[in-house]
Short mmCIF file of C-alpha atoms in Angstrom, two decimals:
data_model
loop_
_atom_site.label_atom_id
_atom_site.label_comp_id
_atom_site.label_asym_id
_atom_site.label_seq_id
_atom_site.Cartn_x
_atom_site.Cartn_y
_atom_site.Cartn_z
CA GLY A 58 98.36 109.57 76.74
CA GLU A 59 101.08 110.08 79.31
CA ASN A 60 103.75 107.39 79.75
CA VAL A 61 105.88 107.44 82.90
CA GLU A 62 108.99 105.32 83.21
CA GLN A 63 110.72 104.81 86.55
CA HIS A 64 114.21 103.50 87.39
CA PRO A 65 115.56 101.55 89.11
CA SER A 66 112.92 98.96 89.98
CA THR A 67 114.83 97.98 93.13
CA LEU A 68 117.35 99.90 95.19
CA SER A 69 119.32 98.74 98.22
CA VAL A 70 121.28 101.31 100.23
CA GLN A 71 123.24 101.34 103.44
CA GLU A 72 121.67 103.28 106.28
CA GLY A 73 122.90 106.84 106.18
CA ASP A 74 123.59 106.81 102.44
CA SER A 75 121.52 108.63 99.81
CA ALA A 76 118.94 107.12 97.48
CA VAL A 77 117.98 108.51 94.07
CA ILE A 78 115.02 107.43 91.94
CA LYS A 79 114.54 108.77 88.42
CA CYS A 80 111.44 109.12 86.25
CA THR A 81 110.81 110.26 82.72
CA TYR A 82 107.52 111.32 81.18
CA SER A 83 106.32 111.70 77.62
CA ASP A 84 103.64 114.43 77.59
CA SER A 85 105.05 117.95 77.64
CA ALA A 86 101.63 119.16 78.84
CA SER A 87 102.12 117.45 82.22
CA ASN A 88 102.43 120.10 84.90
CA TYR A 89 102.29 118.34 88.26
CA PHE A 90 104.62 115.60 89.52
CA PRO A 91 103.91 113.91 92.88
CA TRP A 92 105.85 111.17 94.62
CA TYR A 93 104.14 108.51 96.72
CA LYS A 94 105.46 106.10 99.34
CA GLN A 95 103.72 102.78 99.87
CA GLU A 96 104.48 100.74 102.96
CA LEU A 97 103.51 97.10 103.31
CA GLY A 98 99.76 96.65 103.72
CA LYS A 99 99.00 100.31 103.09
CA GLY A 100 97.98 102.47 100.19
CA PRO A 101 100.33 105.02 98.56
CA GLN A 102 100.84 108.22 100.53
CA LEU A 103 102.02 111.52 99.09
CA ILE A 104 105.47 112.47 100.36
CA ILE A 105 106.44 115.39 98.12
CA ASP A 106 105.31 117.02 94.89
CA ILE A 107 106.53 119.61 92.41
CA ARG A 108 104.85 121.78 89.82
CA SER A 109 106.17 122.55 86.37
CA ASN A 110 107.11 126.14 87.22
CA VAL A 111 109.57 124.99 89.90
CA GLY A 112 112.91 123.27 89.37
CA GLU A 113 113.57 121.91 92.83
CA LYS A 114 111.74 121.40 96.11
CA LYS A 115 113.03 120.15 99.44
CA ASP A 116 111.36 118.87 102.59
CA GLN A 117 113.80 117.81 105.31
CA ARG A 118 115.61 114.71 103.98
CA ILE A 119 113.57 114.48 100.78
CA ALA A 120 114.05 116.57 97.65
CA VAL A 121 112.64 116.46 94.14
CA THR A 122 114.14 117.98 91.00
CA LEU A 123 112.43 118.59 87.67
CA ASN A 124 113.95 119.14 84.24
CA LYS A 125 111.09 120.11 81.93
CA THR A 126 113.27 120.33 78.85
CA ALA A 127 114.47 116.76 79.25
CA LYS A 128 111.12 115.61 80.67
CA HIS A 129 112.56 113.94 83.71
CA PHE A 130 112.26 114.31 87.45
CA SER A 131 114.03 112.68 90.38
CA LEU A 132 113.52 111.91 94.06
CA HIS A 133 116.48 112.25 96.41
CA ILE A 134 116.46 110.84 99.94
CA THR A 135 119.45 111.76 102.08
CA GLU A 136 120.65 110.13 105.31
CA THR A 137 118.42 107.12 104.73
CA GLN A 138 116.89 105.36 107.71
CA PRO A 139 115.29 101.89 108.03
CA GLU A 140 111.82 103.46 108.02
CA ASP A 141 112.51 104.75 104.51
CA SER A 142 112.22 101.14 103.27
CA ALA A 143 109.10 101.05 101.08
CA VAL A 144 107.92 101.17 97.48
CA TYR A 145 108.12 104.63 95.91
CA PHE A 146 106.02 105.74 92.93
CA CYS A 147 106.42 108.77 90.74
CA ALA A 148 103.49 110.19 88.80
CA ALA A 149 102.77 112.87 86.22
CA HIS A 150 99.51 114.74 85.63
CA ASP A 151 98.34 116.07 82.27
CA TYR A 152 94.56 115.56 82.36
CA LYS A 153 94.89 112.52 84.63
CA LEU A 154 97.50 111.08 86.97
CA SER A 155 99.79 108.46 85.40
CA PHE A 156 102.11 106.41 87.61
CA GLY A 157 105.51 104.82 87.20
CA ALA A 158 105.96 101.11 87.98
CA GLY A 159 107.53 101.75 91.38
CA THR A 160 110.92 101.37 93.06
CA THR A 161 111.36 99.02 96.01
CA VAL A 162 113.83 100.70 98.37
CA THR A 163 115.56 98.65 101.05
CA VAL A 164 117.67 100.41 103.66
CA ARG A 165 120.23 98.05 105.23
CA ALA A 166 121.04 98.67 108.88
CA GLU B 33 93.72 105.55 108.66
CA THR B 34 94.08 108.07 105.85
CA GLY B 35 90.43 109.11 105.66
CA VAL B 36 89.65 106.65 102.88
CA THR B 37 88.37 103.31 104.18
CA GLN B 38 88.16 100.19 102.04
CA THR B 39 86.39 96.96 102.92
CA PRO B 40 87.04 94.11 102.93
CA ARG B 41 90.83 94.14 103.31
CA HIS B 42 91.11 90.65 101.83
CA LEU B 43 88.76 88.72 99.56
CA VAL B 44 89.01 85.28 98.02
CA MET B 45 86.37 84.46 95.44
CA GLY B 46 85.64 81.79 92.89
CA MET B 47 85.25 82.62 89.22
CA THR B 48 81.48 82.19 89.39
CA ASN B 49 80.97 84.32 92.51
CA LYS B 50 79.57 87.83 92.76
CA LYS B 51 81.10 90.15 95.31
CA SER B 52 81.44 93.87 95.94
CA LEU B 53 84.26 96.09 97.16
CA LYS B 54 83.38 99.16 99.18
CA CYS B 55 85.15 102.49 99.58
CA GLU B 56 84.15 105.33 101.86
CA GLN B 57 85.65 108.78 102.40
CA HIS B 58 84.71 111.57 104.77
CA LEU B 59 87.21 114.12 103.51
CA GLY B 60 84.64 116.22 101.68
CA HIS B 61 86.14 115.20 98.34
CA ASN B 62 84.12 115.20 95.14
CA ALA B 63 86.15 112.76 93.06
CA MET B 64 86.67 109.05 93.66
CA TYR B 65 88.80 106.53 91.79
CA TRP B 66 89.38 102.81 91.44
CA TYR B 67 92.91 101.62 90.66
CA LYS B 68 94.25 98.12 90.08
CA GLN B 69 97.73 97.42 91.45
CA SER B 70 99.60 94.39 90.14
CA ALA B 71 103.15 93.46 91.10
CA LYS B 72 105.90 95.37 89.29
CA LYS B 73 103.40 97.36 87.21
CA PRO B 74 102.22 100.97 87.34
CA LEU B 75 98.98 101.67 89.12
CA GLU B 76 96.28 101.12 86.53
CA LEU B 77 93.38 103.58 86.56
CA MET B 78 90.04 101.81 86.15
CA PHE B 79 87.24 104.28 86.84
CA VAL B 80 86.82 107.92 87.81
CA TYR B 81 83.78 109.59 89.31
CA ASN B 82 83.66 113.37 89.63
CA PHE B 83 80.69 114.88 91.45
CA LYS B 84 78.98 111.44 91.22
CA GLU B 85 79.29 111.31 87.43
CA GLN B 86 81.51 108.68 85.82
CA THR B 87 84.09 110.57 83.78
CA GLU B 88 86.52 107.78 82.94
CA ASN B 89 86.24 104.11 82.12
CA ASN B 90 89.69 102.99 81.14
CA SER B 91 88.59 100.12 78.86
CA VAL B 92 87.76 97.98 81.87
CA PRO B 93 86.05 94.63 81.18
CA SER B 94 82.34 94.56 81.97
CA ARG B 95 82.88 91.97 84.71
CA PHE B 96 83.89 95.01 86.79
CA SER B 97 80.96 97.36 87.45
CA PRO B 98 81.38 100.56 89.48
CA GLU B 99 78.69 102.35 91.43
CA CYS B 100 78.87 105.78 93.06
CA PRO B 101 75.64 106.52 94.95
CA ASN B 102 77.03 109.73 96.48
CA SER B 103 80.32 111.62 96.73
CA SER B 104 81.34 109.70 99.86
CA HIS B 105 80.83 106.13 98.70
CA LEU B 106 82.15 104.06 95.84
CA PHE B 107 81.57 100.41 95.07
CA LEU B 108 83.13 97.96 92.65
CA HIS B 109 80.85 95.06 91.81
CA LEU B 110 82.63 91.92 90.65
CA HIS B 111 81.24 88.95 88.75
CA THR B 112 82.64 86.09 86.69
CA LEU B 113 86.22 87.17 87.36
CA GLN B 114 89.34 85.51 85.97
CA PRO B 115 92.48 84.47 87.89
CA GLU B 116 94.41 87.31 86.21
CA ASP B 117 92.09 89.76 87.98
CA SER B 118 93.83 88.87 91.24
CA ALA B 119 95.46 92.09 92.47
CA LEU B 120 95.31 94.85 95.06
CA TYR B 121 92.39 97.18 94.31
CA LEU B 122 92.92 100.69 95.56
CA CYS B 123 90.36 103.40 96.04
CA ALA B 124 91.36 107.05 96.11
CA SER B 125 89.62 110.38 96.47
CA SER B 126 90.47 114.00 95.70
CA GLN B 127 88.80 117.38 95.67
CA ASP B 128 88.21 117.38 91.91
CA SER B 129 89.38 114.96 89.24
CA ASN B 130 90.42 117.85 86.99
CA LEU B 131 93.12 118.65 89.53
CA GLY B 132 96.09 116.32 89.78
CA TYR B 133 96.86 117.00 93.40
CA GLY B 134 95.40 116.00 96.72
CA TYR B 135 94.87 112.30 96.12
CA THR B 136 94.25 110.24 99.25
CA PHE B 137 94.43 106.47 98.90
CA GLY B 138 92.82 103.76 100.95
CA SER B 139 94.76 100.68 102.09
CA GLY B 140 93.25 98.53 99.37
CA THR B 141 91.43 95.22 99.03
CA ARG B 142 93.66 92.24 98.25
CA LEU B 143 91.60 90.16 95.82
CA THR B 144 92.40 86.56 94.98
CA VAL B 145 90.36 84.81 92.28
CA VAL B 146 90.51 81.02 92.46
#
């Protein structure tokens, strides 16, 4: 089955700086890669996703890149704000969705 | 609210108790899922129902028993749990479990087994 590894497990950034979270996956058949944000007391919410036929996707301050050859994908958050503080999960879908262990992001004011 | 409602939000139960978690969605989705979320670990898929049929049981102990009476409701019946079963239990739904996209999660039930 699919194995998704996520790094780092914690990330502290100064407000206004960028944050980068990296994930690797094992199954070359995976073709869909979503990112979820989980705030305290809430369930994960989809923030951006990318399909295997696309290398990069951007939505305002959030971007995701995918390298299928290397089997890794990354989340980039620019101009971080305090409300970006949360736990972020990457996931990969082959025949089911497999999640990384999460990254706790803290944005310091 | 995301469209997926879980009750109760918090539950404390003894190891000999029987309790049930409830999940409800009115998004018109046909697939529903139970996940277990423990600290510092990936979300762990427990059960999948697609069009009311169970399609995945991820080697979950029999002390967890799912029930899906219709596409909008999902239950997780709990009995004789262990302290290590304490976790956040998340329900999710999507249009079709064969598709990886369009998952909507509930806010979870925080379960503590004493």
